[in-house]
């Protein structure tokens, strides 16, 4: 007997926000059933629900318990799967909802940013023998001992790709409010172009540099388990963008995309003694508290003193300032200053591996527009520049044009 063909389709918050939109989603699932034997539909919470739930936590508690925040935030997805399954059943489709803990999707216990460890694929297959569509909560997980977790904001993409990997699904379709992956965010740059294909490596950099169209862990999973991911719109029939293995044609472009991230804060410790162990004293406690440090710069030392500057997510600022104040007091650093009006802009492309001068071109273009560069970091296939937040949209458009990505450039 031929193997059962399973398609995983994920629908984001805007796609499930209202009854009318969920009816469009139902059409996509019906279309999926025409192409595969079974569909696993992974749903996000309705747009705004997760934000509202987390805002409640902030009203109820000064320092909300992280585990309880996950119990709270995960309910948004429970609402969507129940409502959508009702719609499918009304349409005569054999469907049922599944919460992550009913499968289970087992994660570690890092509440708020849990990582998937395993998926009960046998149980899922058994459900698929009885139903044509399983409607699964994205974003949720549960620990070995049954505590509810969430995978981090935007994490439903990761749920979908992980389920696709576990089920050996042909393709994982990510349905959202744009037609696919663009050269940059089409909502801030009208010259952005949709890409037909993008390499996992590039998508990984774009996602980690702020292009929220895919959750970064979803791209890691897709690359690791070789799951082809197709990003497409719930609201039209465009084939979208295939995220897949790199091939030589992709290297023809020097830069293939521009990403930006406003969720940045910059912290500087001034006049820290330039002695061994200071960096460890700053970054050790930050990593213990789970604060992700992004860019780091240490100045050359003057009279045995130096400045250490780094960037973090704005939500970690309070914690970071507490920790750095302690370190400053211990090491005798002069002061700690911070700035939240910063953002980072990145140019990404596998073609950069074999070319020099990309960074210089980016700096020249930004300087010409009077945009001051605060920090720089580079990797093999990307350059990232920290600037004042008020210039972020301008910087994206300038870099998009500088590297020939505007749609009217052949
Ligand atoms: P969903 O709720 O469906 O998961 P998201 O809001 O998480 O949708 O992601 C889709 C959004 O990602 C788009 O509306 C767009 O503003 C943004 N985005 C950022 N960078 C890109 C890009 N390079 N290509 C497409 N969309 C992008
Ligand atoms: N509902 C979650 C969020 O808003 C997860 C997701 O949409 O992917 O972040
Ligand atoms: Mg998303």
Coordinates of C-alpha atoms and ligand atoms in Angstrom, one line a residue:
X1 CA 0.0 0.0 0.0
X2 CA 1.3 3.5 -0.9
X3 CA 2.4 5.6 2.1
X4 CA -0.2 8.0 3.4
X5 CA 0.6 11.5 2.0
X6 CA 0.4 14.1 4.8
X7 CA 0.4 17.8 4.3
X8 CA 1.1 20.2 7.1
X9 CA -0.4 23.7 6.7
X10 CA 0.1 26.5 9.2
X11 CA -2.2 29.5 9.5
X12 CA -1.0 32.7 11.3
X13 CA -2.8 35.1 13.5
X14 CA -4.2 37.4 10.8
X15 CA -5.5 34.4 8.8
X16 CA -7.6 33.1 11.7
X17 CA -8.6 36.5 13.2
X18 CA -12.3 36.4 12.2
X19 CA -15.0 34.0 11.0
X20 CA -14.7 35.3 7.4
X21 CA -11.0 34.7 7.4
X22 CA -11.3 31.3 8.9
X23 CA -13.7 30.4 6.1
X24 CA -10.8 31.2 3.7
X25 CA -8.6 29.0 5.8
X26 CA -11.1 26.2 5.4
X27 CA -10.9 26.6 1.6
X28 CA -7.1 26.2 1.9
X29 CA -7.5 23.1 4.0
X30 CA -10.0 21.7 1.5
X31 CA -7.5 22.4 -1.3
X32 CA -4.8 20.6 0.8
X33 CA -7.1 17.6 1.1
X34 CA -7.2 17.6 -2.7
X35 CA -3.5 17.3 -2.9
X36 CA -2.8 14.9 0.0
X37 CA -4.5 12.1 1.9
X38 CA -4.5 13.9 5.2
X39 CA -3.9 17.5 6.5
X40 CA -2.5 18.6 9.8
X41 CA -3.5 22.2 10.2
X42 CA -1.5 24.1 12.8
X43 CA -3.1 27.3 14.0
X44 CA -1.9 30.5 15.8
X45 CA -4.0 32.5 18.2
X46 CA -6.2 35.1 16.6
X47 CA -4.3 38.3 15.8
X48 CA -3.8 40.3 19.0
X49 CA -5.0 37.5 21.4
X50 CA -1.5 36.6 22.6
X51 CA -0.6 40.3 23.2
X52 CA -3.8 40.8 25.1
X53 CA -3.2 37.7 27.3
X54 CA 0.3 38.8 28.1
X55 CA -0.9 42.3 28.9
X56 CA -3.3 40.8 31.4
X57 CA -0.4 39.0 33.2
X58 CA 1.3 42.4 33.5
X59 CA -1.8 43.9 35.1
X60 CA -2.2 41.0 37.6
X61 CA 1.4 40.8 38.7
X62 CA 4.5 43.0 38.9
X63 CA 6.7 40.1 38.1
X64 CA 4.5 37.5 36.4
X65 CA 5.5 33.9 37.0
X66 CA 6.9 32.6 33.8
X67 CA 5.3 29.1 33.9
X68 CA 1.9 30.7 34.6
X69 CA 2.4 33.1 31.7
X70 CA 2.7 30.1 29.4
X71 CA -0.5 28.5 30.8
X72 CA -2.1 31.9 30.1
X73 CA -0.6 32.7 26.6
X74 CA -1.2 29.2 25.3
X75 CA -5.0 29.6 25.6
X76 CA -5.0 31.8 22.5
X77 CA -4.2 28.8 20.3
X78 CA -6.8 26.7 22.1
X79 CA -9.5 29.1 21.2
X80 CA -8.5 29.1 17.5
X81 CA -8.3 25.3 17.1
X82 CA -11.7 24.8 18.7
X83 CA -13.4 27.4 16.6
X84 CA -11.8 26.2 13.4
X85 CA -12.6 22.5 14.0
X86 CA -16.3 23.5 14.4
X87 CA -16.1 25.1 11.0
X88 CA -14.5 22.1 9.4
X89 CA -17.1 19.7 10.9
X90 CA -20.0 22.0 9.8
X91 CA -18.5 21.5 6.3
X92 CA -18.7 17.8 6.7
X93 CA -14.9 17.2 7.1
X94 CA -13.8 14.5 9.6
X95 CA -11.7 16.7 11.9
X96 CA -10.7 17.1 15.5
X97 CA -8.6 19.5 17.5
X98 CA -5.5 18.6 19.4
X99 CA -3.7 20.6 22.0
X100 CA 0.1 20.1 22.0
X101 CA 0.0 18.2 25.4
X102 CA -2.5 15.7 23.9
X103 CA 0.0 14.6 21.2
X104 CA 2.4 15.4 23.0
X105 CA 4.8 18.0 21.7
X106 CA 7.5 17.6 24.4
X107 CA 9.8 20.5 25.1
X108 CA 12.4 21.5 27.7
X109 CA 11.2 23.7 30.6
X110 CA 12.4 27.1 29.4
X111 CA 9.1 28.7 29.8
X112 CA 8.4 31.4 27.2
X113 CA 11.0 30.1 24.8
X114 CA 10.8 26.3 25.1
X115 CA 12.6 24.1 22.6
X116 CA 10.9 21.0 21.2
X117 CA 12.5 17.7 22.2
X118 CA 10.2 15.1 20.7
X119 CA 6.8 14.7 19.1
X120 CA 4.4 11.8 19.6
X121 CA 4.3 11.0 15.9
X122 CA 2.9 7.4 16.5
X123 CA -0.1 8.9 18.3
X124 CA -0.6 11.5 15.6
X125 CA -0.5 8.8 12.9
X126 CA -3.1 6.8 14.9
X127 CA -5.3 9.9 15.0
X128 CA -4.8 10.4 11.3
X129 CA -6.3 6.9 10.7
X130 CA -9.5 8.2 12.2
X131 CA -9.6 11.8 11.0
X132 CA -8.9 13.5 7.7
X133 CA -7.8 16.8 9.3
X134 CA -6.1 17.3 12.7
X135 CA -6.2 20.9 13.9
X136 CA -3.2 21.4 16.2
X137 CA -2.3 24.3 18.4
X138 CA 0.8 26.1 17.3
X139 CA 3.1 27.8 19.8
X140 CA 2.3 25.3 22.6
X141 CA 4.4 22.5 24.1
X142 CA 4.6 20.6 27.4
X143 CA 7.4 19.3 29.6
X144 CA 8.1 15.7 30.3
X145 CA 6.2 16.1 33.6
X146 CA 3.2 17.7 31.9
X147 CA 3.7 21.5 32.4
X148 CA 2.5 23.8 29.7
X149 CA 5.2 25.7 27.8
X150 CA 5.3 28.1 24.8
X151 CA 7.9 28.2 22.1
X152 CA 8.4 32.0 22.0
X153 CA 6.6 34.7 20.0
X154 CA 6.0 33.6 16.4
X155 CA 6.6 30.0 17.5
X156 CA 3.6 28.4 15.6
X157 CA 5.8 28.3 12.5
X158 CA 8.2 26.1 14.5
X159 CA 5.4 23.8 15.7
X160 CA 4.3 23.3 12.1
X161 CA 7.8 22.5 10.7
X162 CA 8.6 20.2 13.6
X163 CA 5.3 18.3 13.0
X164 CA 6.1 18.1 9.3
X165 CA 9.5 16.7 10.1
X166 CA 8.1 14.2 12.6
X167 CA 5.5 13.0 10.1
X168 CA 7.7 13.0 7.0
X169 CA 5.3 15.5 5.4
X170 CA 5.9 16.3 1.7
X171 CA 6.0 20.0 2.3
X172 CA 5.1 22.4 5.1
X173 CA 3.0 25.3 4.0
X174 CA 3.1 28.5 6.0
X175 CA 0.0 30.6 5.2
X176 CA 0.3 34.3 6.2
X177 CA -0.8 37.8 5.3
X178 CA 1.9 38.3 2.6
X179 CA 2.5 36.4 -0.7
X180 CA 5.8 34.9 0.4
X181 CA 9.2 35.9 1.5
X182 CA 10.2 39.2 0.0
X183 CA 13.6 40.9 -0.4
X184 CA 12.6 42.9 2.6
X185 CA 9.4 43.6 4.6
X186 CA 6.9 44.6 1.9
X187 CA 5.0 46.6 4.5
X188 CA 7.8 49.1 4.8
X189 CA 9.4 49.0 1.4
X190 CA 7.1 49.2 -1.6
X191 CA 10.0 48.2 -3.9
X192 CA 10.4 44.9 -2.2
X193 CA 10.2 41.8 -4.5
X194 CA 8.8 38.4 -3.8
X195 CA 11.4 35.7 -4.0
X196 CA 10.5 32.4 -5.7
X197 CA 13.1 30.5 -3.7
X198 CA 15.3 31.3 -0.8
X199 CA 18.1 29.2 0.7
X200 CA 17.7 27.9 4.3
X201 CA 21.0 29.6 5.3
X202 CA 19.7 33.0 4.0
X203 CA 16.3 32.6 5.6
X204 CA 18.0 31.6 8.9
X205 CA 19.9 34.9 8.8
X206 CA 16.9 36.9 7.7
X207 CA 14.8 35.4 10.5
X208 CA 17.4 35.9 13.2
X209 CA 17.9 39.5 12.0
X210 CA 14.3 40.3 12.5
X211 CA 12.3 39.3 9.4
X212 CA 9.4 37.9 11.4
X213 CA 7.8 36.2 8.4
X214 CA 9.3 32.9 9.7
X215 CA 10.2 32.0 13.3
X216 CA 14.0 31.3 13.5
X217 CA 13.7 27.9 15.1
X218 CA 11.3 26.8 12.3
X219 CA 14.0 27.5 9.7
X220 CA 16.6 25.6 11.8
X221 CA 14.2 22.6 11.9
X222 CA 13.5 22.8 8.2
X223 CA 17.2 22.9 7.4
X224 CA 18.1 20.1 9.8
X225 CA 15.4 17.7 8.7
X226 CA 15.4 18.9 5.1
X227 CA 11.7 19.9 5.2
X228 CA 10.7 22.1 2.2
X229 CA 8.8 25.1 3.5
X230 CA 6.5 27.1 1.3
X231 CA 5.4 30.6 2.6
X232 CA 2.2 31.7 0.9
X233 CA -0.9 33.9 1.4
X234 CA -4.2 32.7 2.8
X235 CA -5.9 35.3 0.7
X236 CA -4.8 34.4 -2.9
X237 CA -3.4 31.5 -4.9
X238 CA 0.1 32.7 -5.5
X239 CA 2.6 29.8 -5.2
X240 CA 4.6 31.8 -2.7
X241 CA 8.2 31.2 -1.8
X242 CA 10.0 27.9 -1.4
X243 CA 12.6 27.8 1.4
X244 CA 15.0 25.1 0.4
X245 CA 18.6 23.9 -0.1
X246 CA 21.0 26.4 -1.5
X247 CA 22.0 26.0 -5.1
X248 CA 24.6 27.7 -7.3
X249 CA 22.1 30.1 -8.9
X250 CA 21.5 31.7 -5.5
X251 CA 25.1 32.8 -5.3
X252 CA 24.7 35.0 -8.4
X253 CA 23.2 37.7 -6.1
X254 CA 25.5 39.5 -3.8
X255 CA 22.7 40.5 -1.4
X256 CA 19.4 38.7 -1.5
X257 CA 17.5 40.4 1.3
X258 CA 17.4 43.2 3.9
X259 CA 16.1 42.6 7.4
X260 CA 15.5 45.0 10.3
X261 CA 14.8 44.6 14.0
X262 CA 13.4 47.4 16.2
X263 CA 13.5 45.3 19.3
X264 CA 17.0 46.4 20.3
X265 CA 18.5 48.2 23.3
X266 CA 22.1 49.2 23.7
X267 CA 23.9 49.1 27.1
X268 CA 27.4 50.5 27.7
X269 CA 29.6 50.1 30.8
X270 CA 32.0 53.0 30.8
X271 CA 35.5 52.9 32.2
X272 CA 35.7 49.3 33.2
X273 CA 39.1 48.1 34.3
X274 CA 40.7 46.3 31.3
X275 CA 41.7 43.2 33.2
X276 CA 41.0 39.5 32.6
X277 CA 37.5 38.3 33.7
X278 CA 35.5 41.5 33.3
X279 CA 33.7 40.4 30.2
X280 CA 33.0 37.0 31.8
X281 CA 31.6 38.9 34.9
X282 CA 29.2 40.8 32.7
X283 CA 28.1 38.2 30.2
X284 CA 28.1 35.1 32.5
X285 CA 25.2 36.3 34.7
X286 CA 23.3 37.6 31.7
X287 CA 23.4 34.2 30.1
X288 CA 22.4 32.5 33.3
X289 CA 19.3 34.7 33.4
X290 CA 18.6 33.7 29.8
X291 CA 19.3 37.2 28.3
X292 CA 20.5 36.9 24.7
X293 CA 23.3 39.3 24.0
X294 CA 23.5 40.2 20.3
X295 CA 26.3 42.6 19.2
X296 CA 29.3 43.2 21.5
X297 CA 32.0 45.8 21.1
X298 CA 34.9 46.5 23.5
X299 CA 36.9 49.6 22.9
X300 CA 40.7 49.7 23.0
X301 CA 41.9 50.4 26.5
X302 CA 43.0 53.9 27.6
X303 CA 44.9 54.1 30.9
X304 CA 43.9 50.6 31.7
X305 CA 40.2 51.4 31.3
X306 CA 37.8 50.4 28.5
X307 CA 34.1 50.6 27.5
X308 CA 32.0 47.5 26.8
X309 CA 28.9 48.1 24.7
X310 CA 26.3 45.4 23.7
X311 CA 22.8 45.0 22.5
X312 CA 19.9 43.0 23.8
X313 CA 16.1 42.7 23.3
X314 CA 14.2 45.6 25.0
X315 CA 12.2 43.2 27.1
X316 CA 15.5 42.1 28.8
X317 CA 16.6 45.7 29.6
X318 CA 15.4 45.8 33.3
X319 CA 17.2 42.5 34.1
X320 CA 20.3 43.6 32.2
X321 CA 20.5 47.0 34.0
X322 CA 20.2 45.2 37.4
X323 CA 23.0 42.8 36.5
X324 CA 25.3 45.4 35.0
X325 CA 24.8 47.7 38.0
X326 CA 26.1 45.0 40.2
X327 CA 29.0 44.3 37.9
X328 CA 29.8 48.0 37.7
X329 CA 29.8 48.3 41.5
X330 CA 32.1 45.2 41.9
X331 CA 34.6 46.2 39.2
X332 CA 34.6 50.0 39.8
X333 CA 33.2 50.9 36.4
X334 CA 32.4 54.6 36.1
X335 CA 28.7 54.2 34.9
X336 CA 26.2 52.2 32.9
X337 CA 24.3 54.0 30.2
X338 CA 21.6 52.7 27.9
X339 CA 19.6 53.7 24.8
X340 CA 16.4 52.1 23.6
X341 CA 15.9 54.2 20.5
X342 CA 18.1 52.0 18.4
X343 CA 17.4 49.4 15.7
X344 CA 19.5 47.1 13.6
X345 CA 19.5 46.7 9.8
X346 CA 21.1 43.7 8.1
X347 CA 22.0 42.9 4.5
X348 CA 22.0 39.1 3.8
X349 CA 23.2 37.0 0.9
X350 CA 25.1 33.7 0.3
X351 CA 26.8 35.6 -2.6
X352 CA 28.7 37.6 0.0
X353 CA 31.0 34.6 0.8
X354 CA 33.0 35.2 -2.4
X355 CA 32.9 38.9 -2.5
X356 CA 34.5 41.7 -0.5
X357 CA 33.4 45.3 -0.3
X358 CA 29.8 44.7 0.6
X359 CA 30.2 46.3 4.0
X360 CA 32.0 49.3 2.5
X361 CA 29.1 49.9 0.0
X362 CA 26.5 49.7 2.7
X363 CA 28.4 52.2 4.9
X364 CA 28.9 54.6 2.0
X365 CA 25.2 54.5 1.1
X366 CA 24.1 55.2 4.7
X367 CA 26.6 57.9 5.3
X368 CA 25.5 59.7 2.1
X369 CA 22.0 60.0 3.7
X370 CA 23.5 61.2 7.0
X371 CA 22.7 58.1 8.9
X372 CA 25.2 57.6 11.7
X373 CA 26.4 54.0 12.3
X374 CA 26.5 53.1 16.0
X375 CA 27.7 49.5 15.8
X376 CA 28.7 46.9 13.2
X377 CA 28.8 43.2 13.1
X378 CA 29.5 40.8 10.3
X379 CA 29.3 37.1 9.5
X380 CA 30.1 35.1 6.4
X381 CA 26.8 35.9 4.7
X382 CA 25.5 39.1 6.4
X383 CA 26.4 42.5 7.7
X384 CA 24.5 44.1 10.5
X385 CA 24.5 47.8 11.4
X386 CA 23.0 49.4 14.5
X387 CA 21.5 52.8 13.9
X388 CA 19.0 55.2 15.5
X389 CA 15.5 53.8 15.3
X390 CA 14.1 56.8 13.6
X391 CA 16.2 56.0 10.5
X392 CA 15.3 52.3 10.2
X393 CA 12.8 52.5 7.3
X394 CA 15.0 54.9 5.4
X395 CA 18.0 52.6 5.9
X396 CA 16.1 49.6 4.7
X397 CA 15.1 51.4 1.6
X398 CA 18.6 52.7 0.9
X399 CA 20.2 49.3 1.3
X400 CA 17.5 47.6 -0.8
X401 CA 18.3 50.1 -3.6
X402 CA 22.0 50.0 -3.2
X403 CA 22.2 46.3 -3.6
X404 CA 20.0 46.3 -6.7
X405 CA 17.0 44.7 -5.1
X406 CA 14.3 47.2 -6.1
X407 CA 11.7 45.7 -8.3
X408 CA 12.4 47.9 -11.3
X409 CA 16.1 46.9 -11.4
X410 CA 16.7 43.8 -13.7
Ligands
LIG1 P1 1.6 35.4 10.9 O1 0.7 36.0 11.9 O2 0.9 34.9 9.7 O3 2.6 34.4 11.5 P2 3.7 37.4 10.9 O4 3.2 38.8 11.2 O5 4.4 36.7 12.0 O6 2.5 36.6 10.3 O7 4.7 37.5 9.7 C1 4.3 38.1 8.4 C2 4.8 39.5 8.4 O8 6.2 39.4 8.3 C3 4.4 40.3 7.2 O9 3.2 40.9 7.3 C4 5.6 41.3 7.0 O10 5.2 42.6 7.6 C5 6.7 40.7 7.9 N1 7.9 40.6 7.1 C6 9.1 41.0 7.6 N2 10.1 40.7 6.7 C7 9.5 40.1 5.7 C8 10.0 39.6 4.4 N3 11.3 39.7 4.1 N4 9.1 39.0 3.6 C9 7.8 38.9 3.9 N5 7.3 39.4 5.1 C10 8.1 40.0 5.9
LIG2 N1 0.3 33.3 19.0 C1 1.8 33.3 19.2 C2 2.3 34.8 19.0 O1 1.5 35.7 18.8 C3 2.5 32.4 18.3 C4 2.3 32.7 16.8 O2 1.5 33.4 16.4 O3 3.1 32.1 16.0 O4 3.5 35.0 19.1
LIG3 MG1 4.4 34.7 12.6

